[in-house]
PDB file of C-alpha atoms in Angstrom:
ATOM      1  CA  UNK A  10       0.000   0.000   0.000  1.00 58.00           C
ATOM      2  CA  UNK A  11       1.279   3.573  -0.915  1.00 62.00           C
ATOM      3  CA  UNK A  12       1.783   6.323   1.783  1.00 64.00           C
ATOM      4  CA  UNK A  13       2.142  10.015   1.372  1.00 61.00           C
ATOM      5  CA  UNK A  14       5.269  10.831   3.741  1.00 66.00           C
ATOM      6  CA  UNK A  15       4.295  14.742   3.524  1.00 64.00           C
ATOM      7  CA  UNK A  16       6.225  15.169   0.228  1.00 68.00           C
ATOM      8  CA  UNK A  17       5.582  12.275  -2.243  1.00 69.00           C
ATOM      9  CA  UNK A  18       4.181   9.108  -1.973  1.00 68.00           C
ATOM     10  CA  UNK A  19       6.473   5.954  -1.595  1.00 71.00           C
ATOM     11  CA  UNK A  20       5.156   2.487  -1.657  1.00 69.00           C
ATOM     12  CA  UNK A  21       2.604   0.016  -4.403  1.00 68.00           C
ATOM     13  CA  UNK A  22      -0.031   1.898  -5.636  1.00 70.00           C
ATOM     14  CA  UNK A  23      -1.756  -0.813  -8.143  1.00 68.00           C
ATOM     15  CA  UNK A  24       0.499  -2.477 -10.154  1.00 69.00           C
ATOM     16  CA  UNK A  25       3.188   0.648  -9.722  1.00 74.00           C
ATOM     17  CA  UNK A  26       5.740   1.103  -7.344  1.00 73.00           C
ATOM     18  CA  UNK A  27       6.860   4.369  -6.872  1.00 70.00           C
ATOM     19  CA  UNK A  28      10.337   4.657  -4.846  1.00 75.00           C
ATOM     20  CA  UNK A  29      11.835   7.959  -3.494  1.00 70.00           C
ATOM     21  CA  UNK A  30      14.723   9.213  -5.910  1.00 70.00           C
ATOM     22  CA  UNK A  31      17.759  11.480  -5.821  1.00 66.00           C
ATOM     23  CA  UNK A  32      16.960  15.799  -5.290  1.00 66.00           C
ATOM     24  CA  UNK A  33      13.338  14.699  -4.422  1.00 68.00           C
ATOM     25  CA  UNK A  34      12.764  12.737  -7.527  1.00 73.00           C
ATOM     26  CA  UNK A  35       9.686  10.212  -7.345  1.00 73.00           C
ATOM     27  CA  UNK A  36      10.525   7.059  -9.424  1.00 72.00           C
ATOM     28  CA  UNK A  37       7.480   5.354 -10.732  1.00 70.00           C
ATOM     29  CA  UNK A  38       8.292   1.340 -11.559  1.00 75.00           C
ATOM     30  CA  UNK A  39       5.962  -1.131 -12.595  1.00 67.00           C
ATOM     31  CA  UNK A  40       5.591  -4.139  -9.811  1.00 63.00           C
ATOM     32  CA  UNK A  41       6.534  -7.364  -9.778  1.00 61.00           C
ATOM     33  CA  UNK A  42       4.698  -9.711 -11.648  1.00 59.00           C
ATOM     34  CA  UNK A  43       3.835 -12.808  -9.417  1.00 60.00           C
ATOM     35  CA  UNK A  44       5.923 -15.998 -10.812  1.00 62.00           C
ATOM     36  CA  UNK A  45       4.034 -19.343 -11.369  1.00 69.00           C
ATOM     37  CA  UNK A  46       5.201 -22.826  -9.888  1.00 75.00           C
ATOM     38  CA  UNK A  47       6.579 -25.306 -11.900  1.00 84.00           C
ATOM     39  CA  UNK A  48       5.187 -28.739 -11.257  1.00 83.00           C
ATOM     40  CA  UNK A  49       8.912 -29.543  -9.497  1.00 83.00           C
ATOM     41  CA  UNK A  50       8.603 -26.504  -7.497  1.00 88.00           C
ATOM     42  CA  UNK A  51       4.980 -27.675  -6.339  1.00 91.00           C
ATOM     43  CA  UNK A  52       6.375 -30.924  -5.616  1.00 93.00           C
ATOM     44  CA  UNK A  53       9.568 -29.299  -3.309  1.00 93.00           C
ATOM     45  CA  UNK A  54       7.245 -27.313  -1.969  1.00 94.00           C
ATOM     46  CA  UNK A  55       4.710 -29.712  -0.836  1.00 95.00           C
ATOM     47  CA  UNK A  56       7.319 -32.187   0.549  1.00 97.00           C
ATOM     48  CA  UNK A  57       9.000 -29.401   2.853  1.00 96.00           C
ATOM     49  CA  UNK A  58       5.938 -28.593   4.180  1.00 96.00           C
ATOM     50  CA  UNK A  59       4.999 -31.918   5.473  1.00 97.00           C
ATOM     51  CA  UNK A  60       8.742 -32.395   6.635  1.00 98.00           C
ATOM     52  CA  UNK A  61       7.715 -29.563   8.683  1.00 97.00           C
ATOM     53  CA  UNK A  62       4.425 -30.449  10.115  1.00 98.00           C
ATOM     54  CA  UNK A  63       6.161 -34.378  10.807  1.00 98.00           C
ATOM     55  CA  UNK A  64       8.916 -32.380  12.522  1.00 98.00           C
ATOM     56  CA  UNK A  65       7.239 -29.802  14.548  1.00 98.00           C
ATOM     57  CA  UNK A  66       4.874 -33.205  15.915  1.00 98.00           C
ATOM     58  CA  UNK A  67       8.211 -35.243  16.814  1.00 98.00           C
ATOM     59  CA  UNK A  68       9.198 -31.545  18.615  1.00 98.00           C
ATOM     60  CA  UNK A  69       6.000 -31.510  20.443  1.00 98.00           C
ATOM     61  CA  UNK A  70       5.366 -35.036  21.036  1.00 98.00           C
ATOM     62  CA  UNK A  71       8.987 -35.491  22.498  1.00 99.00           C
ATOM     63  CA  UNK A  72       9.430 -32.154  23.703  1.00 98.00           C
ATOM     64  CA  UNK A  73       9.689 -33.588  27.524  1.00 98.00           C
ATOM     65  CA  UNK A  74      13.163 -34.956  26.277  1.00 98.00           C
ATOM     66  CA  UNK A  75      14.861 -31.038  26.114  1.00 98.00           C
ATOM     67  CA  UNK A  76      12.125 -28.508  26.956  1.00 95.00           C
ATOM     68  CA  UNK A  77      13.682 -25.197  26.428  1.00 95.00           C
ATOM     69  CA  UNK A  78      17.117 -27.046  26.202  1.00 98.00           C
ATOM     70  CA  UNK A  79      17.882 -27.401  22.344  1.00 98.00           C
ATOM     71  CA  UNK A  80      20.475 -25.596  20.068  1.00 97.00           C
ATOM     72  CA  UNK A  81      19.534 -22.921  17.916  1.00 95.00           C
ATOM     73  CA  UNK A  82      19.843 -24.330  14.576  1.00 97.00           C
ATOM     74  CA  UNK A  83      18.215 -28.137  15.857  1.00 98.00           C
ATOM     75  CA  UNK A  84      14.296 -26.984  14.003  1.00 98.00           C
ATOM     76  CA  UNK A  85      16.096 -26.743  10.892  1.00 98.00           C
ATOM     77  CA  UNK A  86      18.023 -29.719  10.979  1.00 98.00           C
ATOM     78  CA  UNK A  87      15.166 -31.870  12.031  1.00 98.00           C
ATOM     79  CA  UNK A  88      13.332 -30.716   9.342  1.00 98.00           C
ATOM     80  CA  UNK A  89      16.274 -30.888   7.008  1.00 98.00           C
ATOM     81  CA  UNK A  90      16.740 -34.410   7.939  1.00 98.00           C
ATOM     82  CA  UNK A  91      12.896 -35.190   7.499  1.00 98.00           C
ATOM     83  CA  UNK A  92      12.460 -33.489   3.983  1.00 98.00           C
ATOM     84  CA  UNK A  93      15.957 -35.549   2.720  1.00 98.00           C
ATOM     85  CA  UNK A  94      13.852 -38.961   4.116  1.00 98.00           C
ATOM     86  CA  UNK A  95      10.522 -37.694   2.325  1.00 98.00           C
ATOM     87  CA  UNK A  96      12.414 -36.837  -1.141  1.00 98.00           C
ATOM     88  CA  UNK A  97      13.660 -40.315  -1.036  1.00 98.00           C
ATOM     89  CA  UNK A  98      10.460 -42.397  -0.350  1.00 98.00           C
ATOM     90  CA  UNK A  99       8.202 -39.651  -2.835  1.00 97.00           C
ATOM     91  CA  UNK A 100       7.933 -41.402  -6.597  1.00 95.00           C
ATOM     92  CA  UNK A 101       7.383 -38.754  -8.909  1.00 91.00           C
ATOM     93  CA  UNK A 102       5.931 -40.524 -11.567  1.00 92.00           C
ATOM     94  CA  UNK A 103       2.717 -41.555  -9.552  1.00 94.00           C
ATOM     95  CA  UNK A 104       3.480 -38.834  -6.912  1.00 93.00           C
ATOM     96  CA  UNK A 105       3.031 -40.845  -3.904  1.00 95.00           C
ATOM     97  CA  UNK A 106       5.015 -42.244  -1.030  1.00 97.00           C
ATOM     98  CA  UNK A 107       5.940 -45.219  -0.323  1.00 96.00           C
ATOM     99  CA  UNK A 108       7.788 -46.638   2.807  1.00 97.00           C
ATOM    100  CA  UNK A 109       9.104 -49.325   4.360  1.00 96.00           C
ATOM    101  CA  UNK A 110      10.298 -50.858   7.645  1.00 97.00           C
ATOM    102  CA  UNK A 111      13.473 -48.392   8.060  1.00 97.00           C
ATOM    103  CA  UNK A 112      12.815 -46.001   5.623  1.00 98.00           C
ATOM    104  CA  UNK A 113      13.518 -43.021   9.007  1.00 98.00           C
ATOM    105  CA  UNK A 114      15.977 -44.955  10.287  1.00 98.00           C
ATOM    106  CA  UNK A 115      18.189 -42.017   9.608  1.00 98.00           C
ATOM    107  CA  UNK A 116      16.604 -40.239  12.532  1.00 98.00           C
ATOM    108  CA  UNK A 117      18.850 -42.890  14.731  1.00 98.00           C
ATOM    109  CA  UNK A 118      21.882 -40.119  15.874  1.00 97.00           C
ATOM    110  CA  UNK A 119      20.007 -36.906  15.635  1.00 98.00           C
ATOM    111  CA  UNK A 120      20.984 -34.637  18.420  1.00 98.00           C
ATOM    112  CA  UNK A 121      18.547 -31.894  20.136  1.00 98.00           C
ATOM    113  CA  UNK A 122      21.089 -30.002  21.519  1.00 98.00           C
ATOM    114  CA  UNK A 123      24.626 -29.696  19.624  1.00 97.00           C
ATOM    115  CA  UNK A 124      26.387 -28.861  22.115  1.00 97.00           C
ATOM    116  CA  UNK A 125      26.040 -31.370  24.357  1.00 98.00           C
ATOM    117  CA  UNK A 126      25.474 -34.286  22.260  1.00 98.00           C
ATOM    118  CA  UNK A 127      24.031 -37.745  23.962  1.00 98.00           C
ATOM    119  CA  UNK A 128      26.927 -39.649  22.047  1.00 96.00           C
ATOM    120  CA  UNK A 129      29.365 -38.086  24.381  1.00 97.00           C
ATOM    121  CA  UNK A 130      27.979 -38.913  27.625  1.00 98.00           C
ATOM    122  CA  UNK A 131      26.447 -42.217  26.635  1.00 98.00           C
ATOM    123  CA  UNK A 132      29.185 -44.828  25.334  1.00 98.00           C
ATOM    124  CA  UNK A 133      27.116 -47.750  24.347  1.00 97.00           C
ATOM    125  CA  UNK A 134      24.833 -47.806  21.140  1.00 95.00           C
ATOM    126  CA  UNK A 135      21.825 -48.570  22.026  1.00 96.00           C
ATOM    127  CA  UNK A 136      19.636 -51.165  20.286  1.00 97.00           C
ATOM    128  CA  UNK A 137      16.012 -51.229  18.486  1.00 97.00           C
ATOM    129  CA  UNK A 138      14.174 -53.956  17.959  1.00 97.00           C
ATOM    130  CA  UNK A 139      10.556 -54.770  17.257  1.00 98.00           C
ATOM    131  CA  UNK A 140       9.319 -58.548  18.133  1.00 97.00           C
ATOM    132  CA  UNK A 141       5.654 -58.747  16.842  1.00 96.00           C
ATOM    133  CA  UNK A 142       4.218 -55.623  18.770  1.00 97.00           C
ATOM    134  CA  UNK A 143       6.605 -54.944  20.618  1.00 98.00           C
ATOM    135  CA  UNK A 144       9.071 -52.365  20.852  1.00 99.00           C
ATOM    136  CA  UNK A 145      12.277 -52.506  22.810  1.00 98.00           C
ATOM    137  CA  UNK A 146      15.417 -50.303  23.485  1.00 98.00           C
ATOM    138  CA  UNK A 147      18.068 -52.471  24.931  1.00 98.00           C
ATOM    139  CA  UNK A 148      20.991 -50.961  26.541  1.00 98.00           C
ATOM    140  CA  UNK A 149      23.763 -53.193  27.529  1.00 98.00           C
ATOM    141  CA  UNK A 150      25.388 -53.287  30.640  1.00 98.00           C
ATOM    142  CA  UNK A 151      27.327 -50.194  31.660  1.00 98.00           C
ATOM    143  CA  UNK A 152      29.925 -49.075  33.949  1.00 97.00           C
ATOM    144  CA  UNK A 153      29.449 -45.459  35.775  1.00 96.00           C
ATOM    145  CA  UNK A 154      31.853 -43.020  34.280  1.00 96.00           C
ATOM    146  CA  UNK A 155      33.104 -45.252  31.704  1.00 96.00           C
ATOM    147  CA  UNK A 156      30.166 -45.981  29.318  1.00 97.00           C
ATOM    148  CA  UNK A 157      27.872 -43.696  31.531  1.00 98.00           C
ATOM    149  CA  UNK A 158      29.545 -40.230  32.392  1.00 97.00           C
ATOM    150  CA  UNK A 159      28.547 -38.263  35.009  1.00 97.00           C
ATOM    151  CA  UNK A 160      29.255 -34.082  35.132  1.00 97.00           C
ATOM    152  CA  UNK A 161      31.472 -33.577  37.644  1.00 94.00           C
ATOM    153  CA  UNK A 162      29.809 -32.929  41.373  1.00 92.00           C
ATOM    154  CA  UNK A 163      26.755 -35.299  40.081  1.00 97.00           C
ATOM    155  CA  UNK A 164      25.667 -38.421  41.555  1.00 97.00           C
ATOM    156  CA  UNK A 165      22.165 -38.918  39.847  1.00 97.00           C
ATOM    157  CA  UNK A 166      20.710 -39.347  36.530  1.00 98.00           C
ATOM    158  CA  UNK A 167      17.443 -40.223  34.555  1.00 98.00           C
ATOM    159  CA  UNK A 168      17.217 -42.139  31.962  1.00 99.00           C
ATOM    160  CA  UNK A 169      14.143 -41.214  30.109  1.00 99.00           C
ATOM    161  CA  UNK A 170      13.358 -43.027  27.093  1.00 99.00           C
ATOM    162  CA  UNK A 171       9.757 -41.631  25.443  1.00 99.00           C
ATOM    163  CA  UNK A 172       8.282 -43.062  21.992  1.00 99.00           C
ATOM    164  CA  UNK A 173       5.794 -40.605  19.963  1.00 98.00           C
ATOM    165  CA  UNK A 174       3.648 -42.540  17.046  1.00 98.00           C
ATOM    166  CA  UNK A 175       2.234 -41.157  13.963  1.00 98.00           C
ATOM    167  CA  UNK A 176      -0.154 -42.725  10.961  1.00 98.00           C
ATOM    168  CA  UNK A 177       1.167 -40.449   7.493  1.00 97.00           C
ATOM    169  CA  UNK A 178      -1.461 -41.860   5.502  1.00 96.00           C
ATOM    170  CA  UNK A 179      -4.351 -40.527   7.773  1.00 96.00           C
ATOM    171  CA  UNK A 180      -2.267 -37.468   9.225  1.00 97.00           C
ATOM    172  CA  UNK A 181      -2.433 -38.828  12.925  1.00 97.00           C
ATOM    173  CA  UNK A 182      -0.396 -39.228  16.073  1.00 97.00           C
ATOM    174  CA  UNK A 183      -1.461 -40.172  19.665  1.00 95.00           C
ATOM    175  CA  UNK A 184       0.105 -39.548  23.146  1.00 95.00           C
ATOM    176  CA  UNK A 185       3.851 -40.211  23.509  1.00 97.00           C
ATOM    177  CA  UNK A 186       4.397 -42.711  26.050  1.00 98.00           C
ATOM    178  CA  UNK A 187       7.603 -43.167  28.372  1.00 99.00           C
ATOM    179  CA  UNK A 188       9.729 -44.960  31.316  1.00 99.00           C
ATOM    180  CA  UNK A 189      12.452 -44.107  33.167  1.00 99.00           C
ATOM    181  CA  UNK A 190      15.568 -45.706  34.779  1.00 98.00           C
ATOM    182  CA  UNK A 191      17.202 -44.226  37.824  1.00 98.00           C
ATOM    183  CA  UNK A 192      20.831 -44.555  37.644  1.00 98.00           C
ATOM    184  CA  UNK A 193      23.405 -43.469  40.810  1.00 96.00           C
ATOM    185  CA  UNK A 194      26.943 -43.140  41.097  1.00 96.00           C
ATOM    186  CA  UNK A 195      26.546 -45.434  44.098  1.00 94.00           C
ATOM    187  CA  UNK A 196      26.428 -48.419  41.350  1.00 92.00           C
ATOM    188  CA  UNK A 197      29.478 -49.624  40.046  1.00 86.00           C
ATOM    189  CA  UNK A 198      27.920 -50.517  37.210  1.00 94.00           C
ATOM    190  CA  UNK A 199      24.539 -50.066  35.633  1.00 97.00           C
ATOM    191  CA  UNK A 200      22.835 -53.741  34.781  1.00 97.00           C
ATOM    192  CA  UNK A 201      21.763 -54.230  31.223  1.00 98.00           C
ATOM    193  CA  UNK A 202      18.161 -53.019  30.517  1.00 98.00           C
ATOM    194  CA  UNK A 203      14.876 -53.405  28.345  1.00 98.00           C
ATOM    195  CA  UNK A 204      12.434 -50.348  27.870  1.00 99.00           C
ATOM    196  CA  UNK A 205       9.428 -51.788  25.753  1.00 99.00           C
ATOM    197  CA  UNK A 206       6.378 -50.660  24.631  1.00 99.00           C
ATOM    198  CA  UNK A 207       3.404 -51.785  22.676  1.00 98.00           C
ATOM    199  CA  UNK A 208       3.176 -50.227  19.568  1.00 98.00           C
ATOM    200  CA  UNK A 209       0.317 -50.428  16.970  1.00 97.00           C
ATOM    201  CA  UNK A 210       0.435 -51.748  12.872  1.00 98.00           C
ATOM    202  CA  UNK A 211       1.623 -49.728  10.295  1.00 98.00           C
ATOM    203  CA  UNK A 212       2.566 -46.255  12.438  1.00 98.00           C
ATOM    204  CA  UNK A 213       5.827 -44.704  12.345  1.00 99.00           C
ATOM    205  CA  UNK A 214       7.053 -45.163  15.695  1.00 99.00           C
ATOM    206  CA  UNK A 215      10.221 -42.169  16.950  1.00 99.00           C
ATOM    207  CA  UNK A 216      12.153 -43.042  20.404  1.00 99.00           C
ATOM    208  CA  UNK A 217      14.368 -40.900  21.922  1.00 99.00           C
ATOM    209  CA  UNK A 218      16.004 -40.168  24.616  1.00 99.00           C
ATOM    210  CA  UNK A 219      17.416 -37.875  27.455  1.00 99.00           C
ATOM    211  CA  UNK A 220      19.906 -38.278  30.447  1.00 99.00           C
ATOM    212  CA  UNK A 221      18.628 -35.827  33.503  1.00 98.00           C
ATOM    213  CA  UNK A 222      21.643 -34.968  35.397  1.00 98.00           C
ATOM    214  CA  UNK A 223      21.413 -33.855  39.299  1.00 98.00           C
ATOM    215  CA  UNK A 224      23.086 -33.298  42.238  1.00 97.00           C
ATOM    216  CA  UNK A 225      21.314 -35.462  44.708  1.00 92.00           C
ATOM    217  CA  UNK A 226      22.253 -34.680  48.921  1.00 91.00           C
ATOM    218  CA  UNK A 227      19.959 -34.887  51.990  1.00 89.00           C
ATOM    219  CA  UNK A 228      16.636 -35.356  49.693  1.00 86.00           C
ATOM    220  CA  UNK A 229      17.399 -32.242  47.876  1.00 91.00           C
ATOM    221  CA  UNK A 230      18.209 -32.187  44.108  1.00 93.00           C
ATOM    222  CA  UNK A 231      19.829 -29.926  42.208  1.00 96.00           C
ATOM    223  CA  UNK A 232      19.065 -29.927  38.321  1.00 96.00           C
ATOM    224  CA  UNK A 233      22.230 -30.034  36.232  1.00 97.00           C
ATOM    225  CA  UNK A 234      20.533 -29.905  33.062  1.00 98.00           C
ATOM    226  CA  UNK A 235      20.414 -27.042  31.350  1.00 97.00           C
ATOM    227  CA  UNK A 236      20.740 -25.079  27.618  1.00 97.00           C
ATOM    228  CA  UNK A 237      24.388 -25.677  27.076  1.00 97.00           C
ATOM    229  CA  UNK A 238      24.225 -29.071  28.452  1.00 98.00           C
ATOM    230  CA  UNK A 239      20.899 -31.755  28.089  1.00 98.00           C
ATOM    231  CA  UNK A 240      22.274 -34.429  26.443  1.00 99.00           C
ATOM    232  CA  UNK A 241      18.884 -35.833  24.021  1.00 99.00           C
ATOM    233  CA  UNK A 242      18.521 -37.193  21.051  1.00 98.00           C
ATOM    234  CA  UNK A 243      16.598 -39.846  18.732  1.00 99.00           C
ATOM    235  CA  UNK A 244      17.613 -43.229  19.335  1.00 98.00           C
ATOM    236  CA  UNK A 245      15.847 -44.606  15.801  1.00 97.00           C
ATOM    237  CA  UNK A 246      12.389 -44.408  14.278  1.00 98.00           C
ATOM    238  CA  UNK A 247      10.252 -47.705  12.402  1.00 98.00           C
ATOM    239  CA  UNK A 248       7.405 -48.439  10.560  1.00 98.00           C
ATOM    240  CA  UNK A 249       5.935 -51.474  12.204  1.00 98.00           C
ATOM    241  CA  UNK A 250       3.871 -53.598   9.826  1.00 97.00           C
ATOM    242  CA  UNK A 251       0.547 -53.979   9.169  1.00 96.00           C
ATOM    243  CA  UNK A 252      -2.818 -52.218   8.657  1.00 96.00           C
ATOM    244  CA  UNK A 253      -3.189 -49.173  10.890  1.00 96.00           C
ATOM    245  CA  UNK A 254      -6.666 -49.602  12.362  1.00 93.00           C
ATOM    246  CA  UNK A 255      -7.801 -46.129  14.100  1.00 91.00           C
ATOM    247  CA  UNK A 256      -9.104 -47.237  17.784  1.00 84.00           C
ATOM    248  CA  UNK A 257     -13.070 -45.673  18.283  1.00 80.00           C
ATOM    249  CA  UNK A 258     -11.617 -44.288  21.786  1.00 76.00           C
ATOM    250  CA  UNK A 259     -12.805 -44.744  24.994  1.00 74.00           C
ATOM    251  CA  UNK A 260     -15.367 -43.571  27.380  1.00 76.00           C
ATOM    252  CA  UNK A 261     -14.906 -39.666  28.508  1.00 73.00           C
ATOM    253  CA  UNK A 262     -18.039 -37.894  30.460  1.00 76.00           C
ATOM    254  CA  UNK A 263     -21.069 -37.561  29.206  1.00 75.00           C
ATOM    255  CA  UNK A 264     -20.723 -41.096  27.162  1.00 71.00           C
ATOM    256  CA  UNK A 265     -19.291 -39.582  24.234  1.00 68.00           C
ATOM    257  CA  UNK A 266     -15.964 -41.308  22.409  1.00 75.00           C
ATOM    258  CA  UNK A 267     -13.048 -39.820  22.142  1.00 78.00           C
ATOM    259  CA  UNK A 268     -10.339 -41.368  20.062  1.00 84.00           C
ATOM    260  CA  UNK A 269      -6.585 -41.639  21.307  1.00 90.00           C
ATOM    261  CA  UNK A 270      -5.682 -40.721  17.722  1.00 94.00           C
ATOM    262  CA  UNK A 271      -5.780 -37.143  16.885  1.00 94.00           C
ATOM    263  CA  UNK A 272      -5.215 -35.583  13.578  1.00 95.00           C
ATOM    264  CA  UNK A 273      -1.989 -33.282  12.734  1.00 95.00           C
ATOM    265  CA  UNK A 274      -3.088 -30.827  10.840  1.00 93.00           C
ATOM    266  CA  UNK A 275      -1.682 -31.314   6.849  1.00 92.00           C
ATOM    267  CA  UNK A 276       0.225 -34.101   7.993  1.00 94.00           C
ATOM    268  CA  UNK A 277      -1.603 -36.296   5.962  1.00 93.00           C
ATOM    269  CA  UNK A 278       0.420 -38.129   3.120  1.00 90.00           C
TER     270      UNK A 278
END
């Protein structure tokens, strides 16, 4: 829209743009003419935009794993990571996707905060593996400080493990669930461990995980974790088998349904 600054008026007026000159001069353009979208362009388009909506869910959904405690640059690279996985499962000739069992198993290793990545403070890989409907994380057996580091001054830690699930082809997720093992520096070593959940057919199930860091001392803890250092990350992502079947829900007041699935809006592939 074109204002009048007292002396000449700057700004689009129509399809002209007028622009303020040298010795008072108005200079009178003709705007921009809007470009149109190739069918490639459409396509880029389209596929960043759900990498954005899937990525901005896993955010949400997992956000108990770094709260306020991420890097700057970790949105971008989630989604990065999520549009490269998209591209790669989208077939342009019948412009659909298709996916398989690992096809975001790439999201194994991604880090929510740089600068304190879970690698470092965690010296075991640990495992995923999905027997029938059932979802485990093993972590072998570890000994305190060597495979498990501890901060200096800290004697505690969480181990939270959380899984988020999602449905592409009907654009929903449900409630991330989650367990937690409590590890001290009072244990020589930390025994090997299982966390497993049920998981559902065909969803795309993301785990990830955090190690909570405190100073434990006469029942009082104080939080080590903080934005330079919460070490949390993705710990791998599958697409268990099967037809998804959306659940009717359960009983909420007033005998209505409510279904545990929710939809994300656009997610929908």
């Amino acid at each position: 829209m074109g204002k009048f600054d007292g002396k000449q008026i700057i700004g689009l007026i129509g399809n002209l743009v007028f622009k303020k000159g040298r010795n008072g001069i108005t200079i009178v353009q003709k705007g921009p003419h809007p470009g149109k979208q190739t069918e490639a362009s459409k396509t880029t388009a389209n596929i960043f935009a759900k990498a954005s909506t899937l990525s901005k869910a896993i955010r949400t959904d997992l956000s108990l794993l770094f709260g306020g405690f991420y890097d700057g640059a970790m949105v971008n690279r989630l989604t990065k990571q999520n549009r490269e996985i998209l591209e790669q499962c989208y077939n342009k000739a019948t412009k659909q996707y298709t996916f398989n069992e690992d096809s975001f198993s790439r999201l194994a290793g991604f880090e929510f905060n740089a600068k304190s990545p879970l690698a470092k403070s965690l010296w075991v890989e640990p495992q995923l593996t999905l027997a029938g409907n059932q979802l485990s994380l093993s972590l072998p057996a570890m000994e305190i400080n060597e495979q498990l580091k501890f901060p200096a001054a800290c004697n505690f830690c969480e181990i939270t493990v959380a899984l988020a699930f999602y449905n592409l082809e009907q654009g929903v997720h449900k409630s991330r669930v989650f367990q937690v093992l409590e590890v001290n520096t009072d244990q020589p070593q930390v025994p090997a461990h299982n966390f497993t959940f049920e998981v559902p057919d065909g969803c795309l199930c993301v785990m990830g995980m955090k190690l909570g860091y405190s100073t434990l001392k006469d029942n009082i803890s104080v939080i080590k974790n903080n934005k330079e250092f919460n070490p949390a990350g993705l710990c791998g992502a599958i697409i268990t088998p099967g037809e998804f079947i959306r659940s009717p829900g359960v009983i909420v007041p007033h005998g209505k349904l409510a279904s545990v699935w929710r939809d994300v809006d656009k997610l929908k592939l």
